[in-house]
Coordinates of C-alpha atoms in Angstrom, one line a residue:
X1 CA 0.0 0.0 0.0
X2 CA 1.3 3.5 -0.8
X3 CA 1.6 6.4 1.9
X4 CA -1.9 7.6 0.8
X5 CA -3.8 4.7 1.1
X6 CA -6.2 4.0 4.2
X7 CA -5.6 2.0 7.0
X8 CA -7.2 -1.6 6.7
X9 CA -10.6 -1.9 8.4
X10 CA -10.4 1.5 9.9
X11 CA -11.1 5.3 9.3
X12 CA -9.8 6.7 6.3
X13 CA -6.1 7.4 6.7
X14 CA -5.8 9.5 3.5
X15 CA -2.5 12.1 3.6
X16 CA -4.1 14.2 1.0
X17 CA -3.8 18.2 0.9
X18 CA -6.7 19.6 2.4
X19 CA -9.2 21.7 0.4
X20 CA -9.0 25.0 -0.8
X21 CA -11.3 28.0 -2.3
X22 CA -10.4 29.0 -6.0
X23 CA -11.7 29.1 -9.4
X24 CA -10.8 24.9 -9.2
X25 CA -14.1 24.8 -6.6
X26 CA -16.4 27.2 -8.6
X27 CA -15.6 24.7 -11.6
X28 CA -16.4 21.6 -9.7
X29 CA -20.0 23.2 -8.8
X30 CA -20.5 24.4 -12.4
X31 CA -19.8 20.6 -13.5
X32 CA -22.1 19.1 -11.0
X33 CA -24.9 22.0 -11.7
X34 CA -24.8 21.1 -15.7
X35 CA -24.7 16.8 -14.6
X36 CA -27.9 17.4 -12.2
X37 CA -29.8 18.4 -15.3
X38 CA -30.2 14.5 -15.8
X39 CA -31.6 14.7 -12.1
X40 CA -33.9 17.3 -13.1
X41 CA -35.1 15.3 -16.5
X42 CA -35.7 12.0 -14.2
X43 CA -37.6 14.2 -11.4
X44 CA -40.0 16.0 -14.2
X45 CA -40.9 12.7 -16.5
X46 CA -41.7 10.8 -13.5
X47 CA -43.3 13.5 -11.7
X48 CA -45.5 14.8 -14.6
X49 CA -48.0 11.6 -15.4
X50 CA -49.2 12.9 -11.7
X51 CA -51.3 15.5 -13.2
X52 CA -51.4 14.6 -16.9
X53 CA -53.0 11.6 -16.5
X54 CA -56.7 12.3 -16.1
X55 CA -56.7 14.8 -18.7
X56 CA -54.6 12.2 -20.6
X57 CA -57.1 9.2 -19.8
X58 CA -60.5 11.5 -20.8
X59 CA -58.6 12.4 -24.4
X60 CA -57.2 8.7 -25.4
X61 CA -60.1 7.0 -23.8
X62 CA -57.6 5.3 -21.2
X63 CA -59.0 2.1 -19.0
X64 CA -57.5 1.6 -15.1
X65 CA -55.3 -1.1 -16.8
X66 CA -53.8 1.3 -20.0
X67 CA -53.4 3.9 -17.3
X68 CA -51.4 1.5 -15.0
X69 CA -49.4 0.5 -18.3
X70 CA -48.6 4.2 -19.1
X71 CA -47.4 5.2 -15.5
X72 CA -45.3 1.8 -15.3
X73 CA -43.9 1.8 -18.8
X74 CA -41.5 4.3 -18.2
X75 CA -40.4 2.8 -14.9
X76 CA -39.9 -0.5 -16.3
X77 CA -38.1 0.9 -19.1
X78 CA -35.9 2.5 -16.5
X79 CA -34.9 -0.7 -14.8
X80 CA -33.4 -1.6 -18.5
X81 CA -31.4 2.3 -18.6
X82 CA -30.1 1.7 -15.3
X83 CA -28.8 -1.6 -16.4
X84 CA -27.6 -0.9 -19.4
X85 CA -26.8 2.5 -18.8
X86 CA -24.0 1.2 -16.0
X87 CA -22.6 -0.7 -18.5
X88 CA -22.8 1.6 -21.5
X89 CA -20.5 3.8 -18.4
X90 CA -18.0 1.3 -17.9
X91 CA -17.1 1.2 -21.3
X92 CA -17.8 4.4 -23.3
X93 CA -17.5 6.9 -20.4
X94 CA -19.8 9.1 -18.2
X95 CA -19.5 11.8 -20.2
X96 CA -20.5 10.5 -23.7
X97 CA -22.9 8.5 -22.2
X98 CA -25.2 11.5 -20.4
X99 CA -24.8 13.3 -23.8
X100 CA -26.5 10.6 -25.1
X101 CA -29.4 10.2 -22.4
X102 CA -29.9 14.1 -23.1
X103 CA -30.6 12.6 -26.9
X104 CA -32.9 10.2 -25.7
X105 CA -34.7 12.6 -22.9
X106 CA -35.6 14.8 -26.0
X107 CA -36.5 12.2 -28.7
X108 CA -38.8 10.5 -25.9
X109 CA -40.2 13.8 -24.8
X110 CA -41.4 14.3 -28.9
X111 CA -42.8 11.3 -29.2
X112 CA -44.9 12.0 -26.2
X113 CA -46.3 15.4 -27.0
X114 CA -47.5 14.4 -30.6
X115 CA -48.3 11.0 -30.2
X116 CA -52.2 10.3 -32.0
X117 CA -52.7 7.0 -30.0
X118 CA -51.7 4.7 -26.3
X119 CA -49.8 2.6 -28.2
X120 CA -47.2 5.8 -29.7
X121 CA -47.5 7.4 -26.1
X122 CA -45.9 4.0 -25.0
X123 CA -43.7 3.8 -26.9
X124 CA -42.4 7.6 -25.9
X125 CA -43.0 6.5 -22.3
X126 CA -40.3 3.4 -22.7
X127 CA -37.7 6.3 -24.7
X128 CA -37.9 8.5 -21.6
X129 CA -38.0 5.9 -19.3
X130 CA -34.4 4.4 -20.4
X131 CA -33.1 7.7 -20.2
X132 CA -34.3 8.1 -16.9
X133 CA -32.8 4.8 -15.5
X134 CA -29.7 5.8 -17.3
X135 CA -29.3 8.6 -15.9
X136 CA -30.3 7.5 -12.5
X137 CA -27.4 5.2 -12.6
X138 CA -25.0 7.6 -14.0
X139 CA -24.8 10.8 -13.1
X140 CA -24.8 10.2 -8.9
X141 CA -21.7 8.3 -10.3
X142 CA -20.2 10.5 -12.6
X143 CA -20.3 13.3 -9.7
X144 CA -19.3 11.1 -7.1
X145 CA -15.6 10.5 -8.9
X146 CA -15.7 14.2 -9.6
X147 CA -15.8 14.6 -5.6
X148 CA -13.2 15.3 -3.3
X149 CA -14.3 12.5 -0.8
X150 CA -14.6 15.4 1.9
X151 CA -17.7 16.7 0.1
X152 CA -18.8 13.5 -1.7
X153 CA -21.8 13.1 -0.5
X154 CA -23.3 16.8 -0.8
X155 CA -21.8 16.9 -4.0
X156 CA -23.5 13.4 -5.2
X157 CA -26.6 14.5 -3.3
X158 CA -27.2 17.2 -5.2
X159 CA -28.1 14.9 -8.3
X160 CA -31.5 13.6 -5.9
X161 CA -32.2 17.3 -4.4
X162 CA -32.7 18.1 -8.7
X163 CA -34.7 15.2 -8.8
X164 CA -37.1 16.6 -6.5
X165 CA -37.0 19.9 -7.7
X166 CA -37.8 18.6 -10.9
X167 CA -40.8 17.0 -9.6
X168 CA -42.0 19.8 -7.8
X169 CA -41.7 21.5 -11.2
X170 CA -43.8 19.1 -12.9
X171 CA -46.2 19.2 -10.1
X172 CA -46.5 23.6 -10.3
X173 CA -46.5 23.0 -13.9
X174 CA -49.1 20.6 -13.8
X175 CA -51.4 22.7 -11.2
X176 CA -50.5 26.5 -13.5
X177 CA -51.5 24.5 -16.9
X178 CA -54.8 22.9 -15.2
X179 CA -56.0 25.3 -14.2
X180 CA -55.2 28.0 -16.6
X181 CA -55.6 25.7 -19.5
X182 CA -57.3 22.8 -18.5
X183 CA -60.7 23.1 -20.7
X184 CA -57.9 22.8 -23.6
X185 CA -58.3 19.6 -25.3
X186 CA -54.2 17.9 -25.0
X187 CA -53.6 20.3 -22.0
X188 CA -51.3 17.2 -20.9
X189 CA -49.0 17.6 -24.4
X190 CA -48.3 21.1 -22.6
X191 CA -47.4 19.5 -19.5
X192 CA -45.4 17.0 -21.1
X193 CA -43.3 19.6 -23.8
X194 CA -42.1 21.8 -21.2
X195 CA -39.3 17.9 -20.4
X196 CA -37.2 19.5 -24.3
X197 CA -36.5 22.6 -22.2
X198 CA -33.8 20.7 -19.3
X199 CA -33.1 18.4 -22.2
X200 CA -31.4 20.7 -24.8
X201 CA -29.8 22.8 -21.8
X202 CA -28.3 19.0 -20.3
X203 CA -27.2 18.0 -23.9
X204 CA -25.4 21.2 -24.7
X205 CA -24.0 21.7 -21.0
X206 CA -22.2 18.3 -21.5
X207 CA -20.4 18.9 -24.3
X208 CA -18.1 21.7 -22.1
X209 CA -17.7 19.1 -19.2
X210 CA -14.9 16.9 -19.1
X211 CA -14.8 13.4 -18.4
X212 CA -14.6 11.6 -14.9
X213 CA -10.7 11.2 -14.1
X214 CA -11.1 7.8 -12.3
X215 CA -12.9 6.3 -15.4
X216 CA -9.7 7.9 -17.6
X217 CA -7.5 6.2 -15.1
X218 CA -9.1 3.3 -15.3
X219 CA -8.6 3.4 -19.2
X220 CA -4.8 4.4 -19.2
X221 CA -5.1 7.8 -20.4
X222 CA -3.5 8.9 -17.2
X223 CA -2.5 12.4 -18.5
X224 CA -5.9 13.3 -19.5
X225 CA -6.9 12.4 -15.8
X226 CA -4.6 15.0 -14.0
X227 CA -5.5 18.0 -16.4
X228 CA -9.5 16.8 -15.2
X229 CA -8.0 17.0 -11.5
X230 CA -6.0 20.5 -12.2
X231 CA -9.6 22.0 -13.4
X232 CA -11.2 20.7 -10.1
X233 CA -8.5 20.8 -7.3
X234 CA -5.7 22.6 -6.6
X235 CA -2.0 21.4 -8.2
X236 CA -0.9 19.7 -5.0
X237 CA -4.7 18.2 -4.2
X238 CA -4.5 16.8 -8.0
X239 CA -1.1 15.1 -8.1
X240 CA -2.1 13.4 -4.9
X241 CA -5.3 12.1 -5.8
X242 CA -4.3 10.9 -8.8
X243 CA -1.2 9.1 -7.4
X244 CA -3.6 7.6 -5.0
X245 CA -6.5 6.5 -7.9
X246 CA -3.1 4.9 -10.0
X247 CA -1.9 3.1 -7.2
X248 CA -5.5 0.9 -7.1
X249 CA -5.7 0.7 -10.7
X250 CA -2.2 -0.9 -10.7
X251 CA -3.3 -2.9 -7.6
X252 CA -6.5 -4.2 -9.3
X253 CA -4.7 -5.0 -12.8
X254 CA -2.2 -6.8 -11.0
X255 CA -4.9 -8.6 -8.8
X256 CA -6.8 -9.8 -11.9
X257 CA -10.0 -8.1 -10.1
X258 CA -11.4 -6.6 -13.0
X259 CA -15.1 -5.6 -14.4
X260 CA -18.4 -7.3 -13.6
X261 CA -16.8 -11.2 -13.4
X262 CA -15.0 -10.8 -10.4
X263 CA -17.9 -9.9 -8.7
X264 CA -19.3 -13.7 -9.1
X265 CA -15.9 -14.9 -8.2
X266 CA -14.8 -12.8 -5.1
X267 CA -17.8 -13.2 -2.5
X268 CA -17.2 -10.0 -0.5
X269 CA -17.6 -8.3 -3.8
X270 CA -20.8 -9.9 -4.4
X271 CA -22.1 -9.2 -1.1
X272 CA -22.0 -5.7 -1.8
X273 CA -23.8 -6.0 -4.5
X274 CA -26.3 -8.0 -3.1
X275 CA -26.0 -5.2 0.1
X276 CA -26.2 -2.3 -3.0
X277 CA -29.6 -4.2 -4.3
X278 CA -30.8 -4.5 -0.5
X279 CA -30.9 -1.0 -0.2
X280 CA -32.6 0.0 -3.5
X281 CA -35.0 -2.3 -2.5
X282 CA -36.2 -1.2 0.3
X283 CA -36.3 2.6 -0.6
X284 CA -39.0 1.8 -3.3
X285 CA -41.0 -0.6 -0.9
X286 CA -41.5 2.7 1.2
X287 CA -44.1 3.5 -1.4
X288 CA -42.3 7.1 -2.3
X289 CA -42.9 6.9 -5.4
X290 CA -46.5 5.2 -5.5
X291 CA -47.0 9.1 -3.6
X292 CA -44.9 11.0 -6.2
X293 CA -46.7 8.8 -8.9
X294 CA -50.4 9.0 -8.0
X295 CA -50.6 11.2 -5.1
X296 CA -53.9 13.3 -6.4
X297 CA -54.9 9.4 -6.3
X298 CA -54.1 9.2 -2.7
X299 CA -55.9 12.7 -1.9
X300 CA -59.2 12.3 -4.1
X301 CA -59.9 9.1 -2.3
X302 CA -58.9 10.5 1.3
X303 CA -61.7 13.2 0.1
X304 CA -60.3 16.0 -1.7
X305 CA -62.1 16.9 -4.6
X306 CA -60.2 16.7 -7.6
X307 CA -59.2 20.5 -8.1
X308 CA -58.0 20.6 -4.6
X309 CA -55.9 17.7 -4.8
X310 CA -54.0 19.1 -7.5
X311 CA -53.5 21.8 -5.8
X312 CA -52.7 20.1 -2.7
X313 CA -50.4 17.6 -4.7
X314 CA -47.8 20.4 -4.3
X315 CA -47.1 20.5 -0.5
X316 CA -45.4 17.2 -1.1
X317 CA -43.5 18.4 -4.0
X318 CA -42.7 21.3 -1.8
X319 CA -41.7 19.3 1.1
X320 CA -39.4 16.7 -0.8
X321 CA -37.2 19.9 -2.0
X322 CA -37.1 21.4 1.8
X323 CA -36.1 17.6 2.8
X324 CA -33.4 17.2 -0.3
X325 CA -31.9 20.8 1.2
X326 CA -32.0 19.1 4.6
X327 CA -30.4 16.0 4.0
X328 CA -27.2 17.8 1.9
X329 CA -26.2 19.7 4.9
X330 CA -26.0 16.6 6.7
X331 CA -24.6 14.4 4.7
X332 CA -20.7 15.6 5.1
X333 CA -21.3 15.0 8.9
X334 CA -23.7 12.3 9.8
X335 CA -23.2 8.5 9.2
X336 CA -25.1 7.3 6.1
X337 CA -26.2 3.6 8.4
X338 CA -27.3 6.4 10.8
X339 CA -29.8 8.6 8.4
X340 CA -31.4 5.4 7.0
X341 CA -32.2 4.0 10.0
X342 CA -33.5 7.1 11.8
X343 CA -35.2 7.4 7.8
X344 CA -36.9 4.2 8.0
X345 CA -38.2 4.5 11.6
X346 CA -39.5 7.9 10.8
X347 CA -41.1 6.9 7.4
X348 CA -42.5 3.4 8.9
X349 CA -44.2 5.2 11.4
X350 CA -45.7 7.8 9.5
X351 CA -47.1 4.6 7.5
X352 CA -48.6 3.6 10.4
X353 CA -50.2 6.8 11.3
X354 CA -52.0 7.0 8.0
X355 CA -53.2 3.4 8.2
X356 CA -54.8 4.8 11.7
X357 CA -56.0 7.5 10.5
X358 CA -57.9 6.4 7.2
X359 CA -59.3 4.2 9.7
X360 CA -60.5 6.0 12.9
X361 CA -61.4 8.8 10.4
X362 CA -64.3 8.1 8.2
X363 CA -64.9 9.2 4.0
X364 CA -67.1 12.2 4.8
X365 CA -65.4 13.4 7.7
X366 CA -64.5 17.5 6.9
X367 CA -60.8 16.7 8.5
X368 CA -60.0 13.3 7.1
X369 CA -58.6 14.4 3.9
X370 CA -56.2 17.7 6.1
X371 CA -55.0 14.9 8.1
X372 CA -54.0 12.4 5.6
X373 CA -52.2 15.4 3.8
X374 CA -50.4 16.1 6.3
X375 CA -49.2 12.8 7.1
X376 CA -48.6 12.5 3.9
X377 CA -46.4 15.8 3.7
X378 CA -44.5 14.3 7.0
X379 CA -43.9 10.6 5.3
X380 CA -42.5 12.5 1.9
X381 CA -40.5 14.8 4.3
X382 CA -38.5 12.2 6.5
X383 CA -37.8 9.9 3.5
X384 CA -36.8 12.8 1.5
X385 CA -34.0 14.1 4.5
X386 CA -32.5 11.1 5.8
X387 CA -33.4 8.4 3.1
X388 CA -33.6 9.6 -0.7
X389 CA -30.8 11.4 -0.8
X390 CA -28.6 9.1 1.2
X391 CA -29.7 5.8 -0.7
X392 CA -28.6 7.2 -3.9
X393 CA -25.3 8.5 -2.9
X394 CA -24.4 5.3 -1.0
X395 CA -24.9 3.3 -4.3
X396 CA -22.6 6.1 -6.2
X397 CA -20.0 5.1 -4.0
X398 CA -19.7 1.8 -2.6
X399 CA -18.9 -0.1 -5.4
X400 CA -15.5 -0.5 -6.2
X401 CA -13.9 1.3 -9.7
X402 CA -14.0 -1.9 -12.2
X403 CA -17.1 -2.8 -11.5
X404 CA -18.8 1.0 -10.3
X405 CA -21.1 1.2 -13.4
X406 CA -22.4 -2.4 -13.4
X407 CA -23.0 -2.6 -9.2
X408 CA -24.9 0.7 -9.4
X409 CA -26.2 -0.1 -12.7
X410 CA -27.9 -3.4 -11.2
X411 CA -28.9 -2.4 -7.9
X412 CA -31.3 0.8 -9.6
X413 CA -32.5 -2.1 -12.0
X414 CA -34.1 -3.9 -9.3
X415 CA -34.8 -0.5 -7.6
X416 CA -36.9 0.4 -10.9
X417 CA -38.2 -2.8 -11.1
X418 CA -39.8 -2.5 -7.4
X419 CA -40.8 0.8 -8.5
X420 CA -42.7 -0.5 -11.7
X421 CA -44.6 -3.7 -10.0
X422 CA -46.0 -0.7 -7.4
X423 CA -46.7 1.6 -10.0
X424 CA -48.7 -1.2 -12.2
X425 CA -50.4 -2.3 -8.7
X426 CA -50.8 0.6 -6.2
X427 CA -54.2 2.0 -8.0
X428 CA -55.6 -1.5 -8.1
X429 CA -54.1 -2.2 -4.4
X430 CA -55.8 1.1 -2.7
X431 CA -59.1 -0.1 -4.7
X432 CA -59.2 -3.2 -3.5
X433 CA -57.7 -2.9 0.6
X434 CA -58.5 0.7 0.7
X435 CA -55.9 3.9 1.9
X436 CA -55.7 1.6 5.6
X437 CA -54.6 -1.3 3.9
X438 CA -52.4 -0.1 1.8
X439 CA -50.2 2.0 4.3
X440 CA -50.2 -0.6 6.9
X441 CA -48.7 -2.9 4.2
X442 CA -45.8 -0.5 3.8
X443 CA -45.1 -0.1 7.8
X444 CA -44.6 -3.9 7.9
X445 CA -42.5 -3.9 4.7
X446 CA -40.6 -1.0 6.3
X447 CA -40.0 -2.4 9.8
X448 CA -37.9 -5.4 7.8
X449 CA -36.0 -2.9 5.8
X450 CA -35.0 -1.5 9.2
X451 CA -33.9 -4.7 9.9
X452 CA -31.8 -5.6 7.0
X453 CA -30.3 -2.0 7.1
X454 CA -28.8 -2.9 10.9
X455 CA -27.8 -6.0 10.0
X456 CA -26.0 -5.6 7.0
X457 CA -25.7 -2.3 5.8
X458 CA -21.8 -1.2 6.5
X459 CA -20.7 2.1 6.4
X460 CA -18.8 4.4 3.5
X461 CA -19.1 8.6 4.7
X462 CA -15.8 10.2 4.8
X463 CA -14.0 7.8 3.3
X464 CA -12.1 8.2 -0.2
X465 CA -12.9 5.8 -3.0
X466 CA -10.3 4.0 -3.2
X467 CA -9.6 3.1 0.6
X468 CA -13.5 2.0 0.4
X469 CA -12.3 -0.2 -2.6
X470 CA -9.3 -1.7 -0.3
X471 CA -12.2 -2.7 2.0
X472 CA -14.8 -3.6 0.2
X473 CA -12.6 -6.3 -1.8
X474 CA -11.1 -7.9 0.9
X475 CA -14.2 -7.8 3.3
X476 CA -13.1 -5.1 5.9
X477 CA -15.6 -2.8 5.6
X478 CA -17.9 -5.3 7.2
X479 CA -15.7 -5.6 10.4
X480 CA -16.2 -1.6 11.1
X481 CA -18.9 -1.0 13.0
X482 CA -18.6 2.2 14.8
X483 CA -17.4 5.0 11.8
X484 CA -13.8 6.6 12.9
X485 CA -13.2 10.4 11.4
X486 CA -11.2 10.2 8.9
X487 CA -7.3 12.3 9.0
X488 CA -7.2 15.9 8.5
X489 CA -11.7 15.7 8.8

């Protein structure tokens, strides 16, 4: 191990220069601002069928079962981008591979807005959905090996803080075009058009961004690397960090541990993955997205009428970008095993509350639909600060280099895939056990992911990639239970 390398099984024992203000730092946000866009694009397209589908439903003549297929075609389509996507990473690099999800955000977002028929608007659905699982799987990791490990996880974070902003756009958006608009016939292709905007500004901001300096390392072109580094860190900071990112490249060559087939052949590698799917998991089975889906769903049948659930459809939006703010100030300085677990008992909870509620309180009562909103607010609220935000920056940097694009890449594919079955099944699942059911159903499936988060979960925050990698590989990360600061934190 070289001088810069952590200490096995421990904190991070990294020797690197410490940070420093400059033009290198106002570059690093200006490349993570342009990346987010992708976060932006994945919050709006899945955000937007949220409003557009009842006024989408009453124009194509939609049944329960076409409108199920709409919402989860793009979701299952994502599960395939995040998979492939990953992959597509690996081998072509972050950069050229965004570029091309900003191709595919647009094209999708066109086929949408003049489709004459469900089975067009499908097909745009799948488009946009493989560019939102690609870009799910990409960008947290593309900013993640941008990061100084210091500020890794506000600086990954920020990719699932424009996720929710982008939904909370889709979900103004939806609510100014409605009501402005809404005796329009295709008020939803307005809804849907305004996704080109973001697209064109993400395609063209690429094209000025460079590459991610582990991937170059990782593909020899070592000099390319350090000019990255000197646009993004001071001299000193650069030379060090690249020393340190060569010295594990070198290690893993020389290892034979290389790309997606060590995984089946080295087993703490392929408990992480297993960990990294886990954890994608069980964010989905909170039902956050069955809310960020059909949440004017939720409110109509709690008893808001249908224009005041739109309108009330925001305060979640509202609440998930408060949240996403939240949960970047404290993710430099609180354990990640720490916010899920406080996430999960918070968000379980809140489950349960609603089950109680939509019980004790019956349809009819004036303050049955205030209350359920505002359970509903605090449920989007905790997973939004100590769980969103967290779960995708833990995937973005667990994994180890050779394999970072395929781990993350299969871990969001099951994460999508959860996300589709519940978005095929959640309006068929309120209809048939009710808001009670439902919600009680997620407090059971939430108290087991608080289980599997205790027991197997290990920890990553401040911690540099590579002495994560060291760990990971040969198992020590598992034997670390209690996080020690890392030097010069």
């Amino acid at each position: 191990m070289s001088a810069t390398q952590s200490q096995k099984g421990g904190g991070s024992a990294v020797a690197l220069p410490p940070l420093t203000n400059g033009p290198h730092r106002k570059r690093l946000g200006l490349v993570a601002l342009i990346a987010t866009f992708g976060g932006l694009l994945f919050g709006y397209d899945t955000g937007v069928i949220n409003g557009a589908l009842r006024p989408m439903t009453a124009e194509l003549g939609l049944t329960p079962f076409t409108e199920g297929i709409v919402a989860s075609s793009l979701v299952f389509a994502a599960a395939i981008g995040a998979l492939s996507g990953g992959r597509i990473s690996d081998g072509w690099g972050r950069r050229k591979t965004i570029i091309l999800l900003a191709v595919l955000f647009f094209g999708g977002t066109l086929v949408c807005v003049f489709t004459p028929s469900f089975g067009v608007l499908v097909v745009g659905r799948i488009l946009l959905g493989l560019a939102v699982g690609g870009a799910s799987a990409v960008v947290p990791v593309f900013l993640a090996e941008m990061a100084p490990y210091e500020i890794r996880g506000s600086l990954a974070g920020r990719n699932e803080l424009m996720i929710v902003v982008g939904q909370l756009a889709a979900f103004v958006v939806n609510a100014i075009i409605g009501i402005v608009w809404g005796d329009i016939p295709g008020v939803w292709r307005i809804m849907l058009a305004v996704c080109a905007l973001p697209a064109i500004a993400l395609f063209f901001g690429m094209l000025r961004v460079p590459e991610s300096p582990r991937w170059l390392v990782e593909k020899g072109r070592h000099d390319e690397a350090l000019a990255v580094l000197r646009s993004v860190r001071s001299e000193d900071r650069a030379l060090a960090e690249l020393g340190e990112v060569e010295n594990v490249a070198k290690e893993e060559q020389e290892s034979q541990q290389i790309g997606w087939r060590a995984v089946f052949s080295n087993k703490n590698l392929f408990r992480i993955l297993l960990v990294g799917i886990g954890l994608g998991v069980a964010q989905q089975l909170t039902g956050i997205n069955s809310i960020m889906y059909y949440g004017q769903t939720v409110l109509v049948e709690s008893g808001f009428n249908e224009s005041g659930a739109l309108i009330a459809n925001i305060a979640p939006g509202v609440i998930a970008v408060v949240g996403g703010v939240i949960a970047l100030s404290l993710m430099d300085r609180i354990d990640r095993r720490k916010t899920f677990i406080l996430g999960l008992t918070l968000t379980t909870s809140c489950h349960l509350l609603i089950g109680f509620a939509s019980m004790m309180l019956p349809v009819g009562n004036p303050i049955r639909p205030y209350v359920i909103l505002f359970l509903v607010v605090a449920f989007v609220g905790s997973m939004q600060t100590f769980l969103n935000v967290a779960v995708w920056v833990y995937l973005s940097e667990v994994f180890p280099l050779h394999m970072r694009g395929f781990g993350t890449g299969v871990s969001i594919f099951f994460l999508w895939v959860v996300n589709g079955f519940l978005s095929l099944f959640f309006p068929s699942l309120v209809a048939g056990v009710g808001i009670t059911g439902t919600f009680f159903l997620f407090a059971v499936v939430g108290a087991l992911a608080l289980v599997f988060v205790v027991k197997q979960v290990p920890e990553t925050r401040g911690r540099t990639l590579e002495a994560l990698e060291e760990d990971v590989t040969t198992g020590a990360i598992y034997l670390v239970h209690k996080h020690q600061a890392p030097v010069g934190s």
